[in-house]
Short mmCIF file of C-alpha atoms in Angstrom, two decimals:
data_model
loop_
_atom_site.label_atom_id
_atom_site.label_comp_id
_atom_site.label_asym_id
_atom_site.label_seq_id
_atom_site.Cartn_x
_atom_site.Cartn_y
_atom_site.Cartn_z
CA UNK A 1 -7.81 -47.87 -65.60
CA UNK A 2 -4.52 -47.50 -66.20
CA UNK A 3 -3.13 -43.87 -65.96
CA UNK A 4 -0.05 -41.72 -66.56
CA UNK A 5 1.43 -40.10 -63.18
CA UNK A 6 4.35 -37.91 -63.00
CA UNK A 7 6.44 -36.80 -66.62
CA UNK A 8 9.36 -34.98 -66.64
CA UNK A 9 11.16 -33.80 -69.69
CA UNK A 10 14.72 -32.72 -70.58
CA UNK A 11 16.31 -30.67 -73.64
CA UNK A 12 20.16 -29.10 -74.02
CA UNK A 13 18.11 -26.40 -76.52
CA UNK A 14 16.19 -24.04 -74.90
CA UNK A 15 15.94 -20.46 -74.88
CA UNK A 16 14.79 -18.58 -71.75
CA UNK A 17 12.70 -15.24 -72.68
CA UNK A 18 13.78 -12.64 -69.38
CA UNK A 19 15.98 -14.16 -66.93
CA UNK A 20 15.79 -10.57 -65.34
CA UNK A 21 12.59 -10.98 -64.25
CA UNK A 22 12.24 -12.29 -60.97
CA UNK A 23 8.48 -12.46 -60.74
CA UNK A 24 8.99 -15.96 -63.37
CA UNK A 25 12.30 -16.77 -62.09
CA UNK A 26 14.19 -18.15 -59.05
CA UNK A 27 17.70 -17.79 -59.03
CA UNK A 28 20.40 -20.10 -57.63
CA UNK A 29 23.61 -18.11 -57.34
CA UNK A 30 24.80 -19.68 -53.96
CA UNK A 31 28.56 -21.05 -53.73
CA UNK A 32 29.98 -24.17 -52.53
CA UNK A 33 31.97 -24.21 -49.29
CA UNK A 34 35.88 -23.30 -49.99
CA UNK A 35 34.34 -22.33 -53.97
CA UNK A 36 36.62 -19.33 -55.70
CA UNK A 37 35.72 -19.11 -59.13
CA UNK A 38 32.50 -17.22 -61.34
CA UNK A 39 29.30 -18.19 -61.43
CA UNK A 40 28.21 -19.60 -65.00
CA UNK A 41 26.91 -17.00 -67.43
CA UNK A 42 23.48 -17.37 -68.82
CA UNK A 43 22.35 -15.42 -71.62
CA UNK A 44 18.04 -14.89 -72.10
CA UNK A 45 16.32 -14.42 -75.29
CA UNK A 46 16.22 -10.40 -74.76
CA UNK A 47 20.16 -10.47 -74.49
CA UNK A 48 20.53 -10.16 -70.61
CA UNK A 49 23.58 -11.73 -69.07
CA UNK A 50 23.33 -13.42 -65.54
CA UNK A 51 25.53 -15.13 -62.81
CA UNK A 52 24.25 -18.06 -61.46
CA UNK A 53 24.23 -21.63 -60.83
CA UNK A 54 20.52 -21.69 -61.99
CA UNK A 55 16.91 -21.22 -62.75
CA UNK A 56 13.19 -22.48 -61.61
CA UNK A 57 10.11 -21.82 -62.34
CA UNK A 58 7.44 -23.08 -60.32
CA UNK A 59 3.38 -22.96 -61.37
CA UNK A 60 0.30 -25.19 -60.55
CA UNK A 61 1.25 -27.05 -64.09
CA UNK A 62 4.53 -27.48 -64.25
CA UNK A 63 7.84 -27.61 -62.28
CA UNK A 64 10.93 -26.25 -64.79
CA UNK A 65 14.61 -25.62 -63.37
CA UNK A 66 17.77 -24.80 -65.78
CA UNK A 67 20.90 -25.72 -64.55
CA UNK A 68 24.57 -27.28 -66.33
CA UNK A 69 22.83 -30.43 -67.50
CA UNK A 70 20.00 -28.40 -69.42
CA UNK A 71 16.29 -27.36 -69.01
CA UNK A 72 14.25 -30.31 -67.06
CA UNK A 73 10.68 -29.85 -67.02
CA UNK A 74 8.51 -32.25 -64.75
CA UNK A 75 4.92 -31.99 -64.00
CA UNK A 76 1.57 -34.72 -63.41
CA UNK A 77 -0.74 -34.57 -66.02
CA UNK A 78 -3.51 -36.50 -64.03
CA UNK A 79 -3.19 -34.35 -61.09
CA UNK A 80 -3.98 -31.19 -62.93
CA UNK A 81 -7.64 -32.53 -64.26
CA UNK A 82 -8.38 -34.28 -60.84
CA UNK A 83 -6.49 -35.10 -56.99
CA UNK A 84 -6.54 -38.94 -57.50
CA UNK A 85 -8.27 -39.69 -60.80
CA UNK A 86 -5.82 -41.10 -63.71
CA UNK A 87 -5.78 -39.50 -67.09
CA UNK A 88 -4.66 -42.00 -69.89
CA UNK A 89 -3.85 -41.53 -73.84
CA UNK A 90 -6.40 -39.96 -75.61
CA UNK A 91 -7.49 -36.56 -76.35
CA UNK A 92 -7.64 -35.36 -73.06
CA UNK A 93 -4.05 -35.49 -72.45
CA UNK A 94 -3.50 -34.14 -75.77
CA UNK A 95 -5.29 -31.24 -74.29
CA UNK A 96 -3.71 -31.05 -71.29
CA UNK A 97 -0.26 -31.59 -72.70
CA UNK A 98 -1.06 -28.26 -75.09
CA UNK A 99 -2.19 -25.90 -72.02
CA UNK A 100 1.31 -26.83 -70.18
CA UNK A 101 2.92 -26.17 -73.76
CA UNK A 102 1.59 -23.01 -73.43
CA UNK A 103 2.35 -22.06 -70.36
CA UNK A 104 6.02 -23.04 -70.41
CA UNK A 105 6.29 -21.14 -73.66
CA UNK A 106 5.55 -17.69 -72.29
CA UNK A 107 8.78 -18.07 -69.82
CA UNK A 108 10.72 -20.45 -72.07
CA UNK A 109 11.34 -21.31 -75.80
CA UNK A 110 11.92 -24.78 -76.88
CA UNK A 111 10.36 -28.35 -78.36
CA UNK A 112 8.27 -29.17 -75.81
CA UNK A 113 7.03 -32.26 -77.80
CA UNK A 114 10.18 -33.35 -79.19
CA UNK A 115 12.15 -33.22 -75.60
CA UNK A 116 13.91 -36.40 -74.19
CA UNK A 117 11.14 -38.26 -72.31
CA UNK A 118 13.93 -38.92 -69.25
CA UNK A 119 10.69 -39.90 -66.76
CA UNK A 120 7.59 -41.73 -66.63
CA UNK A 121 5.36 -42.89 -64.28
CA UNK A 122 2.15 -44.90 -64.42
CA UNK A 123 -0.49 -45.73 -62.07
CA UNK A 124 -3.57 -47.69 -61.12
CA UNK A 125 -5.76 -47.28 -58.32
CA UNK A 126 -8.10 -49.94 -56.08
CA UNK A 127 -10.22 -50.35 -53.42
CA UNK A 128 -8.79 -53.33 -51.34
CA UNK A 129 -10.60 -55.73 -48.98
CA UNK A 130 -8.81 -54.93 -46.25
CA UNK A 131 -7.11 -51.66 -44.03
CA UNK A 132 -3.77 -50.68 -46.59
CA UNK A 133 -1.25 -51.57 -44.16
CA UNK A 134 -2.61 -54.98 -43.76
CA UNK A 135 -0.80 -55.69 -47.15
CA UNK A 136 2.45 -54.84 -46.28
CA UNK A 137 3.59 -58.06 -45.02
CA UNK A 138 2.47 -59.56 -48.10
CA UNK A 139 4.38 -57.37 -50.39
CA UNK A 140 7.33 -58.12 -48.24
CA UNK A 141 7.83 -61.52 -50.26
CA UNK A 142 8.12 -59.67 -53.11
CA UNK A 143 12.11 -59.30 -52.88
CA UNK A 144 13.73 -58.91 -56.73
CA UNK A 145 17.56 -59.36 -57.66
CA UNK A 146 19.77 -56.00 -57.91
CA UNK A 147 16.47 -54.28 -56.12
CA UNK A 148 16.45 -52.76 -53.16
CA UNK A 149 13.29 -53.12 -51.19
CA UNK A 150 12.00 -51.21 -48.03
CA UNK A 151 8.86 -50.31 -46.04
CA UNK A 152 8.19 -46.67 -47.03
CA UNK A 153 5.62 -43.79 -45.18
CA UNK A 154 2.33 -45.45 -45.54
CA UNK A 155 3.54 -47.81 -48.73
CA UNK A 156 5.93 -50.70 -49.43
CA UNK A 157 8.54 -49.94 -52.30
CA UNK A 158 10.84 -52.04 -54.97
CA UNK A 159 13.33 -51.13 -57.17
CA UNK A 160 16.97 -49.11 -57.95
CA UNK A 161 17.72 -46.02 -59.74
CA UNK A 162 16.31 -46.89 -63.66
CA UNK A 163 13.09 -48.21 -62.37
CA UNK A 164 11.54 -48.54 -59.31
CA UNK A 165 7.66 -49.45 -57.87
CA UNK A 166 5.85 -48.45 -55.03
CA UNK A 167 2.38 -48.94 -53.67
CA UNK A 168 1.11 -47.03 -50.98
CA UNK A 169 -2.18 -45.78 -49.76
CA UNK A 170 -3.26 -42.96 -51.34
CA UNK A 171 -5.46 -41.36 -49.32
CA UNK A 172 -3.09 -40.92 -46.60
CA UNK A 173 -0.86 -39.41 -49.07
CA UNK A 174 -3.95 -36.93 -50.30
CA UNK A 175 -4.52 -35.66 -46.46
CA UNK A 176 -1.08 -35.21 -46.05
CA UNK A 177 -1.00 -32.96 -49.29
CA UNK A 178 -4.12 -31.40 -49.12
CA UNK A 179 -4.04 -31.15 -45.21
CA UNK A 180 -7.82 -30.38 -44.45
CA UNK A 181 -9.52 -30.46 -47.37
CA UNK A 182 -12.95 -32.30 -48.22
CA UNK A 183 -12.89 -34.71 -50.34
CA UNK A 184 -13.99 -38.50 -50.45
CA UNK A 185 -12.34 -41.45 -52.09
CA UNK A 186 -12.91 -45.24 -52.14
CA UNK A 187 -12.61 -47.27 -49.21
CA UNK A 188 -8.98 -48.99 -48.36
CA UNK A 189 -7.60 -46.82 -51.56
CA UNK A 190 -4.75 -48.31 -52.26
CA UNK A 191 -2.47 -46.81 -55.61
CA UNK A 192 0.35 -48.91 -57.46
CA UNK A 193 2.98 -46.93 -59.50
CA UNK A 194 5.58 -48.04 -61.88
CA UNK A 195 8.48 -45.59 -62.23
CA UNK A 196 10.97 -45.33 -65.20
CA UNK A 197 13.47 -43.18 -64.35
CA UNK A 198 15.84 -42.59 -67.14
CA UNK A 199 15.21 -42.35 -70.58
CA UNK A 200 16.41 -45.79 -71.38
CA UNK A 201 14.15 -47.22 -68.96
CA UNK A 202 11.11 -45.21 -70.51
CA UNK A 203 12.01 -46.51 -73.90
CA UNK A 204 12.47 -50.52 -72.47
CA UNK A 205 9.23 -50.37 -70.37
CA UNK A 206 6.97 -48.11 -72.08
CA UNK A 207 6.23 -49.54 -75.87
CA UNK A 208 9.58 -47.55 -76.99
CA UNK A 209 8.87 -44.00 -76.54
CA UNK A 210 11.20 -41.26 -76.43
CA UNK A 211 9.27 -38.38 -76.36
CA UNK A 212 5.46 -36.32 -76.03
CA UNK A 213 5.19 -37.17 -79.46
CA UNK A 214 5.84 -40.56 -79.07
CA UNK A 215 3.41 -40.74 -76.37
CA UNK A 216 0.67 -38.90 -78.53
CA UNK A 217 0.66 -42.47 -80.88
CA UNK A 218 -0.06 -44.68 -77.52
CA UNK A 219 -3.22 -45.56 -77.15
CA UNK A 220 -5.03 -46.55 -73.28
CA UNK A 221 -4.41 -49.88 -74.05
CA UNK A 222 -0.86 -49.67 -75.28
CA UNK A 223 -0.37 -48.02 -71.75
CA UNK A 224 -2.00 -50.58 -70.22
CA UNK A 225 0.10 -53.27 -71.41
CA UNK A 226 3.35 -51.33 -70.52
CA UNK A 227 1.86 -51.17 -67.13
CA UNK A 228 1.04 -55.06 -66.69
CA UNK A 229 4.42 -56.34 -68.51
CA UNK A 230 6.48 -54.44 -66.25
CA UNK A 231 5.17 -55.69 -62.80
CA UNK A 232 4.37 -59.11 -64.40
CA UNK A 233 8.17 -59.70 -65.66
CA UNK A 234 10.13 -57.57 -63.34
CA UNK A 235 8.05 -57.34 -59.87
CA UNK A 236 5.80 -60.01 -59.65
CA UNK A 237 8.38 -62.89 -61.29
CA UNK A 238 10.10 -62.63 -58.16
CA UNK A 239 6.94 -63.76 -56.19
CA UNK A 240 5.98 -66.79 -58.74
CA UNK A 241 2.10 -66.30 -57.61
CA UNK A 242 0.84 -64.97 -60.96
CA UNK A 243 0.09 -68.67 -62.24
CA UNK A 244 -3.57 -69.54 -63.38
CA UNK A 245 -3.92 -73.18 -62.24
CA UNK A 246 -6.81 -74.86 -63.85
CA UNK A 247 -8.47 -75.89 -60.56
CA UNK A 248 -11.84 -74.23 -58.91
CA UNK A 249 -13.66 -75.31 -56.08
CA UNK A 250 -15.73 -73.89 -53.13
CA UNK A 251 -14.91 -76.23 -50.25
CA UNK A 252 -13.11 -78.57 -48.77
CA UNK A 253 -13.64 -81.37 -50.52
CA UNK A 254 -13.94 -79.76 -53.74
CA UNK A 255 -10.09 -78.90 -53.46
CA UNK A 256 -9.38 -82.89 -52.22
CA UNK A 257 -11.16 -83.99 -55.53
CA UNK A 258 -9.45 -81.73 -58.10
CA UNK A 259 -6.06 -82.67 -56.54
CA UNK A 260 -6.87 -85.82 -56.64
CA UNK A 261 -7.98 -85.63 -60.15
CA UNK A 262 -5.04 -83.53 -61.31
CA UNK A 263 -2.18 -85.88 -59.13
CA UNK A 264 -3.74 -89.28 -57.98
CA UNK A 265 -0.67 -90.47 -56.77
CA UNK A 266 0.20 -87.67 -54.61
CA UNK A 267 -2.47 -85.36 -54.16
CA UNK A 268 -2.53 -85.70 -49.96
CA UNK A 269 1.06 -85.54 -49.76
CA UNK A 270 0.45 -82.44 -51.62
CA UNK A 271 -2.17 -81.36 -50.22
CA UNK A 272 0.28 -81.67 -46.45
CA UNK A 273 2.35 -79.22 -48.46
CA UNK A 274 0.55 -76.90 -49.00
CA UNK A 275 -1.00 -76.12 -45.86
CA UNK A 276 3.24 -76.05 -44.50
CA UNK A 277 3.81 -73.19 -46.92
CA UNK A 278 3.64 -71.09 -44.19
CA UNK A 279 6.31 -72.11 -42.37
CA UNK A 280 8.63 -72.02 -45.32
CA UNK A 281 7.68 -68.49 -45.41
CA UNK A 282 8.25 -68.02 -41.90
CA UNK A 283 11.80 -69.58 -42.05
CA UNK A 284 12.86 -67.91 -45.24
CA UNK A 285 11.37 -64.59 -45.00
CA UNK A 286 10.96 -64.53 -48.37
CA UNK A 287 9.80 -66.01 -51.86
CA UNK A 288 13.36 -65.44 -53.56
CA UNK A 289 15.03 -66.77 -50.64
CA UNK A 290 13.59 -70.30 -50.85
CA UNK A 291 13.74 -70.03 -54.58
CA UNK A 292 17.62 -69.03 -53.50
CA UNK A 293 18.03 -71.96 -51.49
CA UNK A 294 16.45 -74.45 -53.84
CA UNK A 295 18.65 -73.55 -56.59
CA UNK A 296 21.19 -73.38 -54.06
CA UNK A 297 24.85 -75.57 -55.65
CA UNK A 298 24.97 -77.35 -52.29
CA UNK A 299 22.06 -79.54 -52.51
CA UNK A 300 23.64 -81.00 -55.31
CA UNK A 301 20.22 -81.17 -57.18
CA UNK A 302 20.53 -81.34 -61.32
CA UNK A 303 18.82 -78.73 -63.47
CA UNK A 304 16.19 -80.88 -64.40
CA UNK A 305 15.50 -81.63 -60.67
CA UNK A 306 15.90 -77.66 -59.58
CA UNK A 307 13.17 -76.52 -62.38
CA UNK A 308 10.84 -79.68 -61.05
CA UNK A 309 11.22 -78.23 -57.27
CA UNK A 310 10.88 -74.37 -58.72
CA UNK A 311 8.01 -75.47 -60.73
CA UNK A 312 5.87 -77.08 -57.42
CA UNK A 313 6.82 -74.20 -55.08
CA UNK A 314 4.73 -71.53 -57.89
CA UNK A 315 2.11 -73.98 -57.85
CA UNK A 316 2.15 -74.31 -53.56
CA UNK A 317 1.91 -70.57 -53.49
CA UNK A 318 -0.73 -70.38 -55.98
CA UNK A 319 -3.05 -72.99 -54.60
CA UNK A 320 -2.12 -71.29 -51.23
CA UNK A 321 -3.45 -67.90 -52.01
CA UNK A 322 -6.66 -69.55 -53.49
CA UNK A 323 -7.48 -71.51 -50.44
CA UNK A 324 -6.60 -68.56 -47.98
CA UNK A 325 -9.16 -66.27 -50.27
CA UNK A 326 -12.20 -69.66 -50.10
CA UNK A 327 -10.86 -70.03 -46.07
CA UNK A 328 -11.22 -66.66 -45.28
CA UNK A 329 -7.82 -66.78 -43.74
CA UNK A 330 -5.95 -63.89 -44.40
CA UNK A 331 -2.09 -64.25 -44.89
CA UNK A 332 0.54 -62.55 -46.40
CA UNK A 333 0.31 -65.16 -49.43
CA UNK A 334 -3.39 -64.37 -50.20
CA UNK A 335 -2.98 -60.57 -49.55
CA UNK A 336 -0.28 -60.64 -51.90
CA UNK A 337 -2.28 -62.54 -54.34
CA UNK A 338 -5.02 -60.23 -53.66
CA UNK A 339 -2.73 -57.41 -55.01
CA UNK A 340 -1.42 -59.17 -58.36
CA UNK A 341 -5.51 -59.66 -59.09
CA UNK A 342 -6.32 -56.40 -58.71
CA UNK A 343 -3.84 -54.67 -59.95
CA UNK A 344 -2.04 -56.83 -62.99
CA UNK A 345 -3.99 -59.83 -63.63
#
């Protein structure tokens, strides 16, 4: 399933009840280095006036700090019904979205519902075939323009500062946070998150919404979608390995047959292909870089000729992955084709 992660919120209108009180609040009233002038002025709901830089509030539900760009509000609606379980549209998170409300409303008054939706993270979770850091090589040819990507703490990530992925393995990341605790999860647990990270990025990715109410007229499926689109046309493009060829087999000879069915004029040459993929790999480092150097102006190759040559590289990885999976080889092609099944196929 599908599930919504972290949220955070953000409003210029807002209304705090007792800054004064410094059981609800933190206060930020350090300077800068070489700073001469006042701290801002903040005025609470009871008519207090206070110097400072800013606010936070800090509970088990939610996470809100007040500062010059307004009231930001962030907070994980899955993690406050369960540690690693994913809660998804429906009445539940109507629920839980009405306890935060709540909450935040005894410290602060504003539109919870109606604030700018300026975050928004989704997330699935699997049990993989194999130890979590055996994928990382595999993710490694995933490699998208104006993306950074980098091996992270237990996790491999993607992306720049509107959107950005990650998958990691979660239960090193629940023993880290938890320290000690019992608690059992699936074997191999591996978690992939898509994060939009501005509120133009929420409203591309995620079906057009703007805001909780927005969110309240999604339904598990519409989240769904948003999840698959985004790593299907943004992450996993880069890779090419998402296409469904129409071949099946369960040996050897099964694979000769429906290449020779499919291309009887060059299924063995083909076939020699595809078992060099590896190499290409190897020399490249990379799916986008031999797409790079394919497409590359000094081959001299026509458009016509550069989609042709794009067009049989998707299909070598695909057939690639397939074979590696009916082989039991493992390789960084069939562990990342492992990935795109489980998690977006």
């Amino acid at each position: 399933m599908i599930g919504i992660d972290k949220i955070a919120l953000h409003t210029r209108d807002f209304k705090p009840l007792d800054l004064t009180d410094l059981s609800v609040w933190g206060v930020n009233a350090n300077r800068k280095q070489g700073s001469t002038g006042e701290l801002p002025t903040w005025k609470d709901s009871k008519g207090h006036e206070i110097k400072a830089n800013g606010f936070h509030h800090n509970t088990d539900l939610f996470n809100l700090t007040i500062d010059y760009k307004g009231c930001n509000i962030q907070f994980n609606p899955s993690k406050i019904k369960h540690e690693y379980n994913l809660l998804s549209a429906g009445t539940e998170l109507k629920e839980t979205m009405s306890t935060i409300e709540t909450e935040i409303n005894k410290v602060c008054g504003l539109d919870f519902k109606n604030m700018s939706l300026c975050r928004f993270d989704l997330a699935r979770n699997e049990s993989m075939d194999f130890p979590i850091s055996m994928y990382f090589g595999g993710l490694r040819l995933l490699r998208g323009k104006r993306s950074e990507s980098r091996n992270e703490p237990e996790g491999f990530y993607i992306g720049n500062r509107t959107h950005q992925s990650i998958f990691y393995n979660k239960e090193t990341g629940l023993r880290y946070s938890l320290g000690n605790s019992n608690f059992i999860t699936p074997p191999n647990f591996m978690r992939g998150e898509c994060r939009y990270l501005k509120s133009l990025s929420v409203k591309r990715y995620a079906n057009g919404i703007r805001n909780i109410n927005d969110l309240f007229e999604l339904s598990p499926s519409d989240l769904d979608s948003a999840y698959r689109n985004y790593f299907n046309r943004v992450i996993f493009v880069r890779s090419k390995l998402g296409e469904q060829l129409k071949i099946d087999w369960n040996d050897e000879i099964q694979l000769f047959q429906s290449l020779k069915k499919d291309m009887p004029k060059g299924y063995f040459s083909y076939w020699l292909q595809l078992n060099s993929i590896n190499n290409l790999m190897e020399q490249f480092g990379s799916i986008q870089s031999i797409k790079d150097f394919i497409s590359s102006a000094e081959l001299g190759e026509s458009r016509s000729a550069v989609f042709r040559n794009l067009k049989k590289l998707e299909q070598l990885l695909a057939l690639k992955g397939q074979l590696d999976k009916q082989r039991n080889v493992v390789t960084d092609a069939s562990l990342l084709q492992e990935i795109k099944q489980r998690f977006v196929a």
